[in-house]
Structures are given as C-alpha cells and as structure tokens.
PDB file of C-alpha atoms and ligand atoms in Angstrom:
ATOM      1  CA  MET A   1      13.651  21.400  -7.534  1.00  0.00           C
ATOM      2  CA  ILE A   2      15.369  19.510 -10.350  1.00  0.00           C
ATOM      3  CA  ALA A   3      17.117  17.243  -7.838  1.00  0.00           C
ATOM      4  CA  GLU A   4      13.807  16.498  -6.101  1.00  0.00           C
ATOM      5  CA  LYS A   5      12.147  15.591  -9.392  1.00  0.00           C
ATOM      6  CA  SER A   6      14.941  13.271 -10.481  1.00  0.00           C
ATOM      7  CA  ALA A   7      15.063  11.547  -7.070  1.00  0.00           C
ATOM      8  CA  PHE A   8      11.304  10.963  -7.271  1.00  0.00           C
ATOM      9  CA  ARG A   9      11.585   9.464 -10.744  1.00  0.00           C
ATOM     10  CA  SER A  10      14.379   7.147  -9.673  1.00  0.00           C
ATOM     11  CA  VAL A  11      12.497   5.750  -6.671  1.00  0.00           C
ATOM     12  CA  GLU A  12       9.423   5.078  -8.824  1.00  0.00           C
ATOM     13  CA  GLU A  13      11.630   3.351 -11.387  1.00  0.00           C
ATOM     14  CA  VAL A  14      13.209   1.127  -8.760  1.00  0.00           C
ATOM     15  CA  LEU A  15       9.766   0.162  -7.426  1.00  0.00           C
ATOM     16  CA  ARG A  16       8.542  -0.696 -10.949  1.00  0.00           C
ATOM     17  CA  GLN A  17      11.698  -2.771 -11.579  1.00  0.00           C
ATOM     18  CA  ILE A  18      11.127  -4.733  -8.372  1.00  0.00           C
ATOM     19  CA  GLU A  19       7.460  -5.272  -9.278  1.00  0.00           C
ATOM     20  CA  GLU A  20       8.546  -6.704 -12.638  1.00  0.00           C
ATOM     21  CA  ALA A  21      11.178  -8.937 -11.022  1.00  0.00           C
ATOM     22  CA  ALA A  22       8.598 -10.091  -8.471  1.00  0.00           C
ATOM     23  CA  GLN A  23       6.202 -11.126 -11.260  1.00  0.00           C
ATOM     24  CA  ARG A  24       8.943 -12.975 -13.097  1.00  0.00           C
ATOM     25  CA  GLU A  25      10.383 -14.699 -10.062  1.00  0.00           C
ATOM     26  CA  PHE A  26       7.211 -15.093  -7.964  1.00  0.00           C
ATOM     27  CA  LEU A  27       8.542 -12.950  -5.118  1.00  0.00           C
ATOM     28  CA  PRO A  28       5.987 -12.216  -2.395  1.00  0.00           C
ATOM     29  CA  ILE A  29       6.346  -8.415  -2.243  1.00  0.00           C
ATOM     30  CA  VAL A  30       3.476  -6.440  -0.773  1.00  0.00           C
ATOM     31  CA  GLY A  31       2.788  -5.093  -4.279  1.00  0.00           C
ATOM     32  CA  PRO A  32       1.287  -1.829  -5.534  1.00  0.00           C
ATOM     33  CA  ASN A  33      -2.306  -2.284  -4.312  1.00  0.00           C
ATOM     34  CA  LYS A  34      -1.669  -3.140  -0.677  1.00  0.00           C
ATOM     35  CA  GLY A  35       1.400  -0.907  -1.014  1.00  0.00           C
ATOM     36  CA  ARG A  36      -0.878   2.092  -1.548  1.00  0.00           C
ATOM     37  CA  ILE A  37      -2.594   1.394   1.788  1.00  0.00           C
ATOM     38  CA  LEU A  38       0.773   0.952   3.507  1.00  0.00           C
ATOM     39  CA  ALA A  39       2.098   4.211   2.046  1.00  0.00           C
ATOM     40  CA  GLU A  40      -1.072   6.035   3.104  1.00  0.00           C
ATOM     41  CA  GLU A  41      -0.677   4.800   6.697  1.00  0.00           C
ATOM     42  CA  VAL A  42       2.959   5.954   6.718  1.00  0.00           C
ATOM     43  CA  ARG A  43       1.941   9.372   5.339  1.00  0.00           C
ATOM     44  CA  LYS A  44      -0.714   9.719   8.055  1.00  0.00           C
ATOM     45  CA  ALA A  45       1.510   8.557  10.925  1.00  0.00           C
ATOM     46  CA  LYS A  46       4.663  10.457   9.826  1.00  0.00           C
ATOM     47  CA  PRO A  47       6.887   8.126  11.890  1.00  0.00           C
ATOM     48  CA  ARG A  48      10.527   8.891  12.666  1.00  0.00           C
ATOM     49  CA  HIS A  49      11.409   5.354  13.673  1.00  0.00           C
ATOM     50  CA  VAL A  50      10.105   2.488  11.553  1.00  0.00           C
ATOM     51  CA  LEU A  51      10.602  -1.235  12.156  1.00  0.00           C
ATOM     52  CA  GLU A  52      10.059  -3.704   9.347  1.00  0.00           C
ATOM     53  CA  VAL A  53      10.092  -7.471   9.829  1.00  0.00           C
ATOM     54  CA  GLY A  54      10.705  -9.197   6.476  1.00  0.00           C
ATOM     55  CA  THR A  55      12.748  -7.108   4.025  1.00  0.00           C
ATOM     56  CA  LEU A  56      12.939  -9.508   1.070  1.00  0.00           C
ATOM     57  CA  ILE A  57      14.551  -7.322  -1.640  1.00  0.00           C
ATOM     58  CA  GLY A  58      13.564  -3.964  -0.193  1.00  0.00           C
ATOM     59  CA  TYR A  59      10.292  -3.137  -1.973  1.00  0.00           C
ATOM     60  CA  SER A  60       8.193  -2.258   1.062  1.00  0.00           C
ATOM     61  CA  ALA A  61      11.094  -0.499   2.809  1.00  0.00           C
ATOM     62  CA  ILE A  62      11.530   1.730  -0.261  1.00  0.00           C
ATOM     63  CA  LEU A  63       7.780   2.245  -0.536  1.00  0.00           C
ATOM     64  CA  MET A  64       7.617   3.429   3.096  1.00  0.00           C
ATOM     65  CA  GLY A  65      10.830   5.428   2.845  1.00  0.00           C
ATOM     66  CA  LYS A  66       9.506   7.331  -0.154  1.00  0.00           C
ATOM     67  CA  GLU A  67       6.920   8.906   2.192  1.00  0.00           C
ATOM     68  CA  LEU A  68       9.464  10.005   4.795  1.00  0.00           C
ATOM     69  CA  ASP A  69      12.154  12.646   5.143  1.00  0.00           C
ATOM     70  CA  GLU A  70      15.809  12.438   6.108  1.00  0.00           C
ATOM     71  CA  ASN A  71      15.007  12.669   9.828  1.00  0.00           C
ATOM     72  CA  ALA A  72      13.386   9.260   9.692  1.00  0.00           C
ATOM     73  CA  GLU A  73      15.053   5.883  10.063  1.00  0.00           C
ATOM     74  CA  ILE A  74      13.903   2.466   8.896  1.00  0.00           C
ATOM     75  CA  VAL A  75      15.295  -0.654  10.542  1.00  0.00           C
ATOM     76  CA  THR A  76      14.401  -3.737   8.547  1.00  0.00           C
ATOM     77  CA  ILE A  77      15.181  -7.377   9.352  1.00  0.00           C
ATOM     78  CA  GLU A  78      15.737 -10.196   6.862  1.00  0.00           C
ATOM     79  CA  ILE A  79      16.805 -13.743   7.646  1.00  0.00           C
ATOM     80  CA  HIS A  80      18.287 -14.561   4.205  1.00  0.00           C
ATOM     81  CA  ARG A  81      21.684 -13.085   3.425  1.00  0.00           C
ATOM     82  CA  ASP A  82      21.157 -13.152  -0.385  1.00  0.00           C
ATOM     83  CA  GLU A  83      17.981 -11.069  -0.076  1.00  0.00           C
ATOM     84  CA  VAL A  84      19.776  -8.596   2.185  1.00  0.00           C
ATOM     85  CA  GLN A  85      22.435  -8.092  -0.468  1.00  0.00           C
ATOM     86  CA  ILE A  86      19.856  -7.315  -3.187  1.00  0.00           C
ATOM     87  CA  ALA A  87      17.752  -5.189  -0.828  1.00  0.00           C
ATOM     88  CA  GLY A  88      20.837  -3.108  -0.023  1.00  0.00           C
ATOM     89  CA  GLU A  89      21.487  -2.502  -3.717  1.00  0.00           C
ATOM     90  CA  ASN A  90      17.853  -1.546  -4.328  1.00  0.00           C
ATOM     91  CA  VAL A  91      17.808   0.857  -1.388  1.00  0.00           C
ATOM     92  CA  VAL A  92      20.951   2.564  -2.669  1.00  0.00           C
ATOM     93  CA  LYS A  93      19.458   2.831  -6.179  1.00  0.00           C
ATOM     94  CA  ALA A  94      16.181   4.253  -4.845  1.00  0.00           C
ATOM     95  CA  ASN A  95      18.027   6.940  -2.902  1.00  0.00           C
ATOM     96  CA  ILE A  96      15.166   7.545  -0.459  1.00  0.00           C
ATOM     97  CA  PRO A  97      15.596  10.239   2.191  1.00  0.00           C
ATOM     98  CA  PRO A  98      15.549   8.155   5.416  1.00  0.00           C
ATOM     99  CA  LYS A  99      18.483   6.186   6.734  1.00  0.00           C
ATOM    100  CA  VAL A 100      17.785   2.483   6.115  1.00  0.00           C
ATOM    101  CA  THR A 101      19.485  -0.153   8.245  1.00  0.00           C
ATOM    102  CA  ILE A 102      19.079  -3.716   7.015  1.00  0.00           C
ATOM    103  CA  ILE A 103      19.852  -6.318   9.650  1.00  0.00           C
ATOM    104  CA  THR A 104      20.580  -9.910   8.636  1.00  0.00           C
ATOM    105  CA  GLY A 105      19.121 -12.382  11.090  1.00  0.00           C
ATOM    106  CA  ASP A 106      16.109 -14.074  12.598  1.00  0.00           C
ATOM    107  CA  ALA A 107      13.699 -11.393  13.755  1.00  0.00           C
ATOM    108  CA  LEU A 108      12.952 -13.448  16.870  1.00  0.00           C
ATOM    109  CA  GLU A 109      16.584 -12.967  17.907  1.00  0.00           C
ATOM    110  CA  VAL A 110      17.144  -9.509  16.434  1.00  0.00           C
ATOM    111  CA  ILE A 111      14.109  -7.614  17.771  1.00  0.00           C
ATOM    112  CA  PRO A 112      15.139  -7.992  21.448  1.00  0.00           C
ATOM    113  CA  THR A 113      18.512  -6.373  20.617  1.00  0.00           C
ATOM    114  CA  LEU A 114      17.023  -3.249  19.024  1.00  0.00           C
ATOM    115  CA  ASN A 115      16.668   0.136  20.597  1.00  0.00           C
ATOM    116  CA  GLY A 116      13.179   1.552  20.441  1.00  0.00           C
ATOM    117  CA  PRO A 117      10.858   3.155  20.509  1.00  0.00           C
ATOM    118  CA  PHE A 118       9.325   2.569  17.096  1.00  0.00           C
ATOM    119  CA  ASP A 119       6.479   4.764  15.886  1.00  0.00           C
ATOM    120  CA  PHE A 120       5.493   2.423  13.069  1.00  0.00           C
ATOM    121  CA  ALA A 121       5.985  -1.258  12.325  1.00  0.00           C
ATOM    122  CA  PHE A 122       5.334  -3.307   9.216  1.00  0.00           C
ATOM    123  CA  ILE A 123       5.180  -7.037   9.871  1.00  0.00           C
ATOM    124  CA  ASP A 124       5.592  -9.218   6.789  1.00  0.00           C
ATOM    125  CA  ALA A 125       7.728 -12.291   7.566  1.00  0.00           C
ATOM    126  CA  ASP A 126       6.793 -15.796   8.822  1.00  0.00           C
ATOM    127  CA  LYS A 127       3.022 -15.698   9.284  1.00  0.00           C
ATOM    128  CA  SER A 128       3.010 -18.080  12.266  1.00  0.00           C
ATOM    129  CA  GLU A 129       5.501 -15.808  14.088  1.00  0.00           C
ATOM    130  CA  TYR A 130       3.622 -12.479  13.806  1.00  0.00           C
ATOM    131  CA  PHE A 131       2.368 -12.674  17.390  1.00  0.00           C
ATOM    132  CA  GLN A 132       5.900 -13.288  18.691  1.00  0.00           C
ATOM    133  CA  TYR A 133       7.330 -10.372  16.661  1.00  0.00           C
ATOM    134  CA  LEU A 134       4.641  -8.098  18.044  1.00  0.00           C
ATOM    135  CA  ARG A 135       5.163  -9.176  21.654  1.00  0.00           C
ATOM    136  CA  LEU A 136       8.950  -8.783  21.330  1.00  0.00           C
ATOM    137  CA  ALA A 137       8.543  -5.302  19.867  1.00  0.00           C
ATOM    138  CA  GLU A 138       5.878  -4.200  22.319  1.00  0.00           C
ATOM    139  CA  ASP A 139       8.238  -2.740  24.919  1.00  0.00           C
ATOM    140  CA  LYS A 140       9.790  -0.739  22.064  1.00  0.00           C
ATOM    141  CA  SER A 141       6.502   0.819  21.036  1.00  0.00           C
ATOM    142  CA  HIS A 142       4.361   3.551  22.567  1.00  0.00           C
ATOM    143  CA  LYS A 143       0.809   4.866  22.659  1.00  0.00           C
ATOM    144  CA  GLY A 144      -0.011   5.685  19.043  1.00  0.00           C
ATOM    145  CA  THR A 145       2.483   3.278  17.449  1.00  0.00           C
ATOM    146  CA  VAL A 146       0.910   1.949  14.249  1.00  0.00           C
ATOM    147  CA  VAL A 147       1.441  -1.715  13.379  1.00  0.00           C
ATOM    148  CA  VAL A 148       0.531  -2.939   9.904  1.00  0.00           C
ATOM    149  CA  ALA A 149       0.439  -6.704   9.373  1.00  0.00           C
ATOM    150  CA  ASP A 150       0.367  -8.014   5.821  1.00  0.00           C
ATOM    151  CA  ASN A 151      -1.578 -11.064   4.597  1.00  0.00           C
ATOM    152  CA  ALA A 152      -4.209 -10.877   7.327  1.00  0.00           C
ATOM    153  CA  GLY A 153      -6.726 -12.188   4.786  1.00  0.00           C
ATOM    154  CA  ILE A 154      -5.110 -15.140   3.046  1.00  0.00           C
ATOM    155  CA  PHE A 155      -3.070 -16.215   6.091  1.00  0.00           C
ATOM    156  CA  ALA A 156      -5.591 -15.367   8.804  1.00  0.00           C
ATOM    157  CA  ASP A 157      -5.462 -18.946  10.093  1.00  0.00           C
ATOM    158  CA  GLN A 158      -1.689 -18.964  10.534  1.00  0.00           C
ATOM    159  CA  MET A 159      -1.800 -15.646  12.367  1.00  0.00           C
ATOM    160  CA  SER A 160      -4.962 -16.224  14.384  1.00  0.00           C
ATOM    161  CA  ASP A 161      -3.142 -15.653  17.716  1.00  0.00           C
ATOM    162  CA  TYR A 162      -1.900 -12.291  16.395  1.00  0.00           C
ATOM    163  CA  LEU A 163      -5.298 -11.230  15.109  1.00  0.00           C
ATOM    164  CA  ASP A 164      -7.031 -12.293  18.292  1.00  0.00           C
ATOM    165  CA  TYR A 165      -4.542 -10.297  20.363  1.00  0.00           C
ATOM    166  CA  VAL A 166      -4.718  -7.003  18.430  1.00  0.00           C
ATOM    167  CA  ARG A 167      -8.506  -7.210  18.144  1.00  0.00           C
ATOM    168  CA  ASN A 168      -9.430  -8.403  21.626  1.00  0.00           C
ATOM    169  CA  SER A 169      -6.671  -7.664  24.158  1.00  0.00           C
ATOM    170  CA  GLY A 170      -7.783  -4.063  24.689  1.00  0.00           C
ATOM    171  CA  ARG A 171      -4.215  -2.938  23.960  1.00  0.00           C
ATOM    172  CA  TYR A 172      -4.877  -1.898  20.336  1.00  0.00           C
ATOM    173  CA  ARG A 173      -7.523  -0.288  18.204  1.00  0.00           C
ATOM    174  CA  SER A 174      -7.462  -2.547  15.191  1.00  0.00           C
ATOM    175  CA  ARG A 175      -9.121  -2.780  11.805  1.00  0.00           C
ATOM    176  CA  TYR A 176      -8.887  -5.066   8.806  1.00  0.00           C
ATOM    177  CA  VAL A 177      -8.537  -3.509   5.374  1.00  0.00           C
ATOM    178  CA  GLN A 178      -9.458  -5.802   2.498  1.00  0.00           C
ATOM    179  CA  VAL A 179      -7.459  -5.331  -0.710  1.00  0.00           C
ATOM    180  CA  GLY A 180      -8.403  -7.693  -3.526  1.00  0.00           C
ATOM    181  CA  ASP A 181      -8.396 -11.242  -2.162  1.00  0.00           C
ATOM    182  CA  ASP A 182      -6.095 -10.384   0.762  1.00  0.00           C
ATOM    183  CA  GLY A 183      -5.832  -7.642   3.341  1.00  0.00           C
ATOM    184  CA  MET A 184      -3.874  -5.933   6.070  1.00  0.00           C
ATOM    185  CA  GLU A 185      -4.553  -5.601   9.760  1.00  0.00           C
ATOM    186  CA  ILE A 186      -3.839  -2.052  10.907  1.00  0.00           C
ATOM    187  CA  SER A 187      -3.519  -1.686  14.655  1.00  0.00           C
ATOM    188  CA  VAL A 188      -2.829   1.386  16.760  1.00  0.00           C
ATOM    189  CA  LYS A 189      -1.397   0.898  20.248  1.00  0.00           C
ATOM    190  CA  LEU A 190      -3.633   2.357  22.967  1.00  0.00           C
TER     191      LEU A 190
HETATM  192  C1  SAM B 201       6.674 -11.682   2.279  1.00  0.00           C
HETATM  193  S1  SAM B 201       8.393 -11.488   2.263  1.00  0.00           S
HETATM  194  C2  SAM B 201       8.610  -9.772   2.644  1.00  0.00           C
HETATM  195  C3  SAM B 201       8.185  -8.860   1.528  1.00  0.00           C
HETATM  196  C4  SAM B 201       8.577  -7.423   1.747  1.00  0.00           C
HETATM  197  N1  SAM B 201       8.068  -6.930   3.004  1.00  0.00           N
HETATM  198  C5  SAM B 201       8.032  -6.587   0.630  1.00  0.00           C
HETATM  199  O1  SAM B 201       6.822  -6.313   0.621  1.00  0.00           O
HETATM  200  O2  SAM B 201       8.797  -6.217  -0.247  1.00  0.00           O
HETATM  201  C6  SAM B 201       8.860 -12.231   3.779  1.00  0.00           C
HETATM  202  C7  SAM B 201      10.335 -12.161   4.078  1.00  0.00           C
HETATM  203  O3  SAM B 201      10.503 -12.456   5.468  1.00  0.00           O
HETATM  204  C8  SAM B 201      11.694 -13.194   5.627  1.00  0.00           C
HETATM  205  N2  SAM B 201      11.602 -13.905   6.910  1.00  0.00           N
HETATM  206  C9  SAM B 201      10.877 -15.009   7.210  1.00  0.00           C
HETATM  207  N3  SAM B 201      11.020 -15.341   8.495  1.00  0.00           N
HETATM  208  C10 SAM B 201      11.872 -14.425   9.033  1.00  0.00           C
HETATM  209  C11 SAM B 201      12.403 -14.227  10.321  1.00  0.00           C
HETATM  210  N4  SAM B 201      12.106 -15.040  11.341  1.00  0.00           N
HETATM  211  N5  SAM B 201      13.237 -13.185  10.517  1.00  0.00           N
HETATM  212  C12 SAM B 201      13.549 -12.345   9.500  1.00  0.00           C
HETATM  213  N6  SAM B 201      13.069 -12.476   8.247  1.00  0.00           N
HETATM  214  C13 SAM B 201      12.232 -13.502   8.017  1.00  0.00           C
HETATM  215  C14 SAM B 201      11.731 -14.088   4.399  1.00  0.00           C
HETATM  216  O4  SAM B 201      13.053 -14.538   4.146  1.00  0.00           O
HETATM  217  C15 SAM B 201      11.186 -13.167   3.316  1.00  0.00           C
HETATM  218  O5  SAM B 201      12.215 -12.512   2.631  1.00  0.00           O
END
C-alpha cells in the first residue's frame, strides 16, 4: 500500500515537472487537458500493447503508462536522439508499471519492423505523415484497436488525408473530441 502510494506520487511529480519544462521551453507535449482525454481512452480500452508515434520527452508515454499495469507494453518512436535520451530518464523516474521501449528512428521506417498487434495507438508526430503512420500500422492492428490522433483541430489541414480516411473509409468508427482550441480524433478499427 505504501509502495503504491509513493509510486503514484512520483509519477504525478514527473508529469508536473515535464509540464513546467514544456512551458519554459515551448515543448509541444499533449498537456494536461487533452492528456485527460487520452488517459480516459486508455483506461477504457485497457490495452496490453500500445504504439506511440512521437515520444518527445516521454510525457504522453508516462501519462498512458500510469493507467496500465505491468502486463502492458508501450513501444514509442522518436526521431531525435536527444529527446530519446531525456524521455528514457523521465520514464525511469516515473517508474510506471508497463515496460516502455523507446525506439530512435523515423516512424516511417520503424513501424514496418515492429511486431504487432497493437491494441491502442497514439499518433503525435509529423502532422503530414499521420496517414502514412496509420496505413503502416494497420496490418498490426485488429478489430477494436483504438487510435488517438492529436492536433486534429489546429492541424486538420495538414492531416486531411488521415481525417478523411478514418471518417469515410468505413474501416473505423471515428469521432472528434474538441479540447480548448484543439482536439483529438479518436478512431476505433471496425
Ligand atoms: C508533438 S511532439 C510529441 C509529444 C508527445 N507525444 C507528448 O505529448 O509528450 C512530436 C514528436 O514527434 C517527433 N517526430 C516527428 N516526426 C517523426 C517521425 N517521422 N518519426 C518519429 N518521430 C517523429 C518529433 O521529433 C517530436 O519529438
């Protein structure tokens, strides 16, 4: 009981520290408001295998991992080596239950090398590449896989091919959730 309480406090502290650093350094983390929606989707889906595209310094990976147990695994991809280094340190500090694997590389090259299936994906990297990430990950997903795409409000134009596909291809049930001046597209594979 004591161990659980102290682990919980430490993960919250790490998240607050990253939020403060993000404010100072203008880092585009998903943040606490959209983060609440993301965490709620993870809680509902209870995924064992999570794919994240766009780690930055680990905020959203920690936020998702906080909702999961030690049977879960998060694979997260980041193109910049410096961010991977900091993300790794933050993940260790947060001490979340799931195993977290941070892969350095371009998601367009890394996704095809991954073993699926993934039960949940969070897409938050290059906005004009969302559609390609999704298509590359599609054979590693299954009926019921939940895909959350960040910035579907402010960057809707850059990701119009993605949004058109999840909303109109008949392969997903998709909805847009507005949060402040931005939003997330939440799509469930049919
Ligand atoms: C918006 S930030 C991610 C924020 C993070 N998900 C969070 O909420 O804490 C986008 C990240 O995607 C990375 N990125 C951009 N294009 C990428 C690509 N093709 N492959 C992997 N990472 C990429 C950027 O370097 C950046 O760190």
